[in-house]
Short mmCIF file of C-alpha atoms in Angstrom, two decimals:
data_model
loop_
_atom_site.label_atom_id
_atom_site.label_comp_id
_atom_site.label_asym_id
_atom_site.label_seq_id
_atom_site.Cartn_x
_atom_site.Cartn_y
_atom_site.Cartn_z
CA UNK V 1 47.60 -183.61 98.44
CA UNK V 2 44.66 -184.47 100.66
CA UNK V 3 45.40 -185.66 104.19
CA UNK V 4 44.43 -189.27 104.85
CA UNK V 5 44.13 -190.90 108.27
CA UNK V 6 44.61 -194.51 109.46
CA UNK V 7 41.55 -196.76 109.08
CA UNK V 8 42.41 -198.63 112.29
CA UNK V 9 43.91 -197.61 115.62
CA UNK V 10 47.08 -199.61 116.19
CA UNK V 11 49.48 -199.96 119.11
CA UNK V 12 52.41 -197.65 118.47
CA UNK V 13 50.42 -195.55 115.98
CA UNK V 14 52.29 -192.47 114.79
CA UNK V 15 49.49 -189.91 114.30
CA UNK V 16 50.69 -187.65 117.14
CA UNK V 17 54.31 -187.58 115.89
CA UNK V 18 53.45 -187.10 112.22
CA UNK V 19 54.75 -183.53 111.96
CA UNK V 20 58.16 -184.58 113.25
CA UNK V 21 58.28 -187.72 111.10
CA UNK V 22 57.18 -186.07 107.86
CA UNK V 23 59.71 -183.28 108.41
CA UNK V 24 62.43 -185.92 108.69
CA UNK V 25 61.49 -187.85 105.53
CA UNK V 26 63.92 -187.48 102.60
CA UNK V 27 62.73 -184.85 100.11
CA UNK V 28 63.14 -187.29 97.19
CA UNK V 29 63.26 -191.07 97.11
CA UNK V 30 62.26 -193.93 94.82
CA UNK V 31 60.35 -196.79 96.48
CA UNK V 32 58.93 -196.47 99.99
CA UNK V 33 59.14 -199.47 102.34
CA UNK V 34 57.28 -199.81 105.62
CA UNK V 35 57.81 -203.32 107.03
CA UNK V 36 55.77 -202.77 110.24
CA UNK V 37 52.83 -200.99 108.63
CA UNK V 38 50.33 -201.03 111.54
CA UNK V 39 47.79 -198.24 110.99
CA UNK V 40 50.00 -196.68 108.29
CA UNK V 41 49.89 -193.08 109.59
CA UNK V 42 53.12 -192.05 107.84
CA UNK V 43 52.19 -193.86 104.62
CA UNK V 44 48.89 -191.97 104.45
CA UNK V 45 50.54 -188.67 105.39
CA UNK V 46 53.18 -188.70 102.64
CA UNK V 47 51.31 -190.91 100.12
CA UNK V 48 54.37 -192.20 98.26
CA UNK V 49 54.07 -193.25 94.60
CA UNK V 50 55.68 -196.69 94.98
CA UNK V 51 54.89 -198.19 98.39
CA UNK V 52 55.88 -201.63 99.66
CA UNK V 53 54.04 -202.41 102.89
CA UNK V 54 54.35 -205.37 105.20
CA UNK V 55 53.07 -206.76 108.48
CA UNK V 56 53.01 -210.19 110.10
CA UNK V 57 49.43 -209.66 111.29
CA UNK V 58 47.14 -211.56 108.88
CA UNK V 59 43.99 -209.71 109.91
CA UNK V 60 45.60 -206.32 109.33
CA UNK V 61 47.01 -207.35 105.95
CA UNK V 62 43.51 -208.48 104.91
CA UNK V 63 42.34 -204.86 105.44
CA UNK V 64 45.06 -203.44 103.16
CA UNK V 65 44.40 -206.05 100.48
CA UNK V 66 40.71 -205.14 100.51
CA UNK V 67 41.54 -201.44 100.22
CA UNK V 68 43.50 -202.29 97.05
CA UNK V 69 40.80 -204.42 95.39
CA UNK V 70 37.55 -202.75 94.23
CA UNK V 71 35.26 -205.80 94.63
CA UNK V 72 36.70 -206.79 97.99
CA UNK V 73 36.50 -203.19 99.20
CA UNK V 74 32.78 -202.94 98.39
CA UNK V 75 32.07 -206.27 100.10
CA UNK V 76 34.14 -205.28 103.14
CA UNK V 77 32.18 -202.00 103.55
CA UNK V 78 28.85 -203.84 103.20
CA UNK V 79 29.91 -206.30 105.92
CA UNK V 80 31.06 -203.54 108.29
CA UNK V 81 27.67 -201.87 107.79
CA UNK V 82 25.97 -205.16 108.65
CA UNK V 83 28.05 -205.53 111.82
CA UNK V 84 27.28 -201.94 112.80
CA UNK V 85 23.53 -202.34 112.17
CA UNK V 86 23.43 -205.44 114.41
CA UNK V 87 25.81 -204.07 117.02
CA UNK V 88 25.31 -205.00 120.68
CA UNK V 89 27.53 -206.35 123.44
CA UNK V 90 26.28 -209.86 122.69
CA UNK V 91 27.03 -209.49 118.98
CA UNK V 92 30.47 -208.06 119.74
CA UNK V 93 31.46 -211.26 121.57
CA UNK V 94 29.88 -213.40 118.87
CA UNK V 95 31.99 -211.67 116.21
CA UNK V 96 35.07 -211.65 118.43
CA UNK V 97 34.85 -215.41 118.95
CA UNK V 98 34.66 -216.24 115.24
CA UNK V 99 38.41 -216.89 115.09
CA UNK V 100 37.88 -219.83 117.46
CA UNK V 101 35.65 -221.62 114.94
CA UNK V 102 36.39 -223.91 111.99
CA UNK V 103 34.36 -221.61 109.73
CA UNK V 104 36.89 -218.80 110.28
CA UNK V 105 39.53 -220.70 108.30
CA UNK V 106 37.43 -220.53 105.13
CA UNK V 107 35.97 -217.06 105.73
CA UNK V 108 36.39 -214.68 102.76
CA UNK V 109 39.15 -212.09 103.02
CA UNK V 110 36.68 -209.16 102.91
CA UNK V 111 34.66 -210.67 105.77
CA UNK V 112 37.83 -211.06 107.85
CA UNK V 113 38.84 -207.47 107.06
CA UNK V 114 35.39 -206.17 108.04
CA UNK V 115 35.59 -208.10 111.33
CA UNK V 116 39.02 -206.58 112.06
CA UNK V 117 37.76 -203.02 111.53
CA UNK V 118 34.54 -203.63 113.48
CA UNK V 119 36.41 -205.13 116.46
CA UNK V 120 39.02 -202.35 116.33
CA UNK V 121 36.29 -199.72 116.70
CA UNK V 122 34.26 -201.55 119.36
CA UNK V 123 36.89 -203.22 121.55
CA UNK V 124 38.41 -201.68 124.67
CA UNK V 125 40.75 -198.78 123.79
CA UNK V 126 41.17 -199.93 120.16
CA UNK V 127 43.71 -202.46 121.35
CA UNK V 128 44.75 -205.38 119.14
CA UNK V 129 45.77 -208.26 121.38
CA UNK V 130 45.73 -212.02 121.00
CA UNK V 131 46.18 -214.78 123.55
CA UNK V 132 48.80 -217.56 123.41
CA UNK V 133 46.65 -219.48 120.92
CA UNK V 134 46.42 -216.47 118.61
CA UNK V 135 42.76 -215.68 119.38
CA UNK V 136 41.63 -212.06 119.68
CA UNK V 137 40.73 -211.52 123.35
CA UNK V 138 40.08 -207.81 123.99
CA UNK V 139 36.82 -207.03 125.87
CA UNK V 140 33.94 -204.87 124.62
CA UNK V 141 34.36 -201.08 125.08
CA UNK V 142 30.75 -200.45 126.15
CA UNK V 143 29.87 -198.12 123.26
CA UNK V 144 26.51 -199.12 121.77
CA UNK V 145 26.63 -196.51 118.98
CA UNK V 146 30.03 -196.88 117.33
CA UNK V 147 31.13 -195.20 114.12
CA UNK V 148 33.18 -197.97 112.53
CA UNK V 149 34.59 -195.84 109.71
CA UNK V 150 34.71 -192.32 108.35
CA UNK V 151 33.06 -192.70 104.95
CA UNK V 152 35.01 -189.87 103.31
CA UNK V 153 38.40 -190.94 104.67
CA UNK V 154 38.02 -194.65 103.89
CA UNK V 155 36.84 -193.86 100.36
CA UNK V 156 39.82 -191.53 99.69
CA UNK V 157 42.21 -194.06 101.25
CA UNK V 158 40.81 -196.80 99.01
CA UNK V 159 41.33 -194.56 95.95
CA UNK V 160 44.95 -193.88 96.91
CA UNK V 161 45.72 -197.56 97.56
CA UNK V 162 43.93 -198.66 94.39
CA UNK V 163 45.81 -196.08 92.30
CA UNK V 164 49.28 -196.78 93.70
CA UNK V 165 48.81 -200.56 93.93
CA UNK V 166 51.27 -201.10 96.78
CA UNK V 167 53.16 -204.35 97.06
CA UNK V 168 51.55 -205.93 100.14
CA UNK V 169 53.67 -208.51 101.98
CA UNK V 170 53.30 -210.66 105.07
CA UNK V 171 56.93 -211.52 105.74
CA UNK V 172 59.63 -211.16 108.32
CA UNK V 173 60.78 -207.51 108.29
CA UNK V 174 64.26 -208.44 106.98
CA UNK V 175 62.80 -210.23 103.96
CA UNK V 176 60.31 -207.40 103.37
CA UNK V 177 63.12 -204.89 102.78
CA UNK V 178 65.51 -207.24 100.97
CA UNK V 179 64.73 -205.63 97.57
CA UNK V 180 65.42 -202.05 98.76
CA UNK V 181 68.05 -200.29 96.64
CA UNK V 182 70.07 -197.09 96.75
CA UNK V 183 67.71 -194.10 96.71
CA UNK V 184 64.79 -195.99 98.26
CA UNK V 185 63.38 -195.02 101.67
CA UNK V 186 62.68 -197.48 104.50
CA UNK V 187 60.78 -196.53 107.65
CA UNK V 188 60.97 -198.97 110.57
CA UNK V 189 58.28 -198.63 113.26
CA UNK V 190 58.76 -201.92 115.12
CA UNK V 191 57.31 -203.13 118.42
CA UNK V 192 59.35 -200.96 120.78
CA UNK V 193 62.14 -201.94 123.12
CA UNK V 194 60.69 -202.28 126.63
CA UNK V 195 61.05 -199.30 128.92
CA UNK V 196 62.90 -199.91 132.16
CA UNK V 197 60.45 -200.38 135.09
CA UNK V 198 57.37 -200.00 132.89
CA UNK V 199 54.92 -202.36 131.24
CA UNK V 200 55.20 -202.05 127.49
CA UNK V 201 52.68 -203.37 125.05
CA UNK V 202 54.40 -205.29 122.24
CA UNK V 203 52.03 -208.17 121.55
CA UNK V 204 50.68 -207.39 118.08
CA UNK V 205 50.91 -211.04 117.08
CA UNK V 206 51.50 -214.07 119.27
CA UNK V 207 55.26 -213.78 118.55
CA UNK V 208 57.16 -211.41 120.82
CA UNK V 209 59.73 -208.90 119.59
CA UNK V 210 62.51 -209.03 122.17
CA UNK V 211 66.09 -207.78 122.57
CA UNK V 212 67.48 -210.20 119.98
CA UNK V 213 64.98 -208.94 117.40
CA UNK V 214 65.88 -205.33 118.23
CA UNK V 215 69.54 -206.18 117.60
CA UNK V 216 68.68 -207.89 114.29
CA UNK V 217 66.65 -204.85 113.25
CA UNK V 218 69.61 -202.54 113.98
CA UNK V 219 71.83 -204.84 111.88
CA UNK V 220 69.38 -204.60 108.95
CA UNK V 221 69.25 -200.80 109.43
CA UNK V 222 73.07 -200.65 109.06
CA UNK V 223 73.11 -202.97 106.03
CA UNK V 224 70.50 -200.85 104.25
CA UNK V 225 72.45 -197.71 105.13
CA UNK V 226 75.59 -199.23 103.60
CA UNK V 227 73.63 -199.85 100.38
CA UNK V 228 72.71 -196.15 100.11
CA UNK V 229 69.10 -196.60 101.24
CA UNK V 230 67.55 -193.76 103.28
CA UNK V 231 66.54 -195.33 106.62
CA UNK V 232 64.46 -193.95 109.48
CA UNK V 233 63.36 -195.80 112.63
CA UNK V 234 61.25 -195.06 115.70
CA UNK V 235 61.69 -196.62 119.13
CA UNK V 236 61.66 -195.97 122.85
CA UNK V 237 64.51 -193.86 124.19
CA UNK V 238 66.28 -196.68 126.05
CA UNK V 239 69.97 -197.19 126.75
CA UNK V 240 69.84 -200.38 124.65
CA UNK V 241 68.38 -198.63 121.58
CA UNK V 242 70.94 -195.81 121.86
CA UNK V 243 73.75 -198.39 121.98
CA UNK V 244 72.36 -200.29 118.97
CA UNK V 245 72.19 -197.17 116.78
CA UNK V 246 75.39 -195.48 117.93
CA UNK V 247 76.85 -193.42 115.08
CA UNK V 248 73.48 -192.58 113.51
CA UNK V 249 71.40 -189.43 114.04
CA UNK V 250 69.18 -189.87 117.11
CA UNK V 251 66.58 -187.26 118.03
CA UNK V 252 64.67 -187.61 121.30
CA UNK V 253 60.98 -186.68 121.12
CA UNK V 254 58.18 -186.77 123.66
CA UNK V 255 55.11 -188.86 122.85
CA UNK V 256 51.92 -189.64 124.67
CA UNK V 257 51.18 -193.30 125.18
CA UNK V 258 47.42 -193.78 124.96
CA UNK V 259 46.84 -197.47 124.22
CA UNK V 260 47.98 -199.04 127.50
CA UNK V 261 45.20 -201.11 129.05
CA UNK V 262 45.86 -199.48 132.45
CA UNK V 263 45.13 -195.76 132.74
CA UNK V 264 48.19 -195.18 134.93
CA UNK V 265 50.36 -196.75 132.20
CA UNK V 266 49.46 -193.91 129.87
CA UNK V 267 51.25 -190.58 129.81
CA UNK V 268 54.30 -188.99 128.24
CA UNK V 269 57.24 -191.17 127.28
CA UNK V 270 60.46 -190.40 125.46
CA UNK V 271 60.88 -191.85 122.00
CA UNK V 272 63.67 -191.57 119.47
CA UNK V 273 63.65 -190.96 115.72
CA UNK V 274 66.79 -192.45 114.19
CA UNK V 275 68.04 -191.60 110.67
CA UNK V 276 71.10 -192.41 108.60
CA UNK V 277 70.91 -189.10 106.69
#
């Protein structure tokens, strides 16, 4: 099996913890569910046969839908090439501000997907952030010669997605896993619980994922476990998370946070990998 890598950099991306995560995956399972797909590092590492992926971020979901559809994929690549050929700081802001226009509402899915990838590779620190109105507002990263995609990797990723035809949802996480049955495998990689005395980045969409959502997620984790579903979750190593998942297997791992907008907010943090098996 050929190693694939995420097409976009996403807050909370799991590339650096992949060895630990893949080692913890069940050896055999039926369907694979990932309700907070983000960059999809684990999905691309294990390449399951029957994936169900979900995210509430419309722009991100447009990318996955284009990876699954041959025509849309070709048009998306052509548009990224066009953005890259015309790249400048001025053009970056022009493309960034498209979501503030009426035309954006009727923009084709492959054009939206291309914009998402282009902005991801040319914005500051690969950060996806929107303001209170839902508009993308990350500044330019200063690079005038970006490489918006790895041709080999994106082509192989497209082939995998096209072959496996994942179910692609844009639902609340609870609804996204409601069809999971005994023998299926669910991996939860939600916006993390906030670390005590530290700024944590959890704004992937304009809706925040607070303590109540963390508690609801733990409840869903337990319900899936009771149904005989294999469940794994990642989160910060906080007292609250440890209380929520008491009785399950909790392994503490060290991870490097690299997406914080402030350099002094980056560094090693403790995370947990929680499993019911």
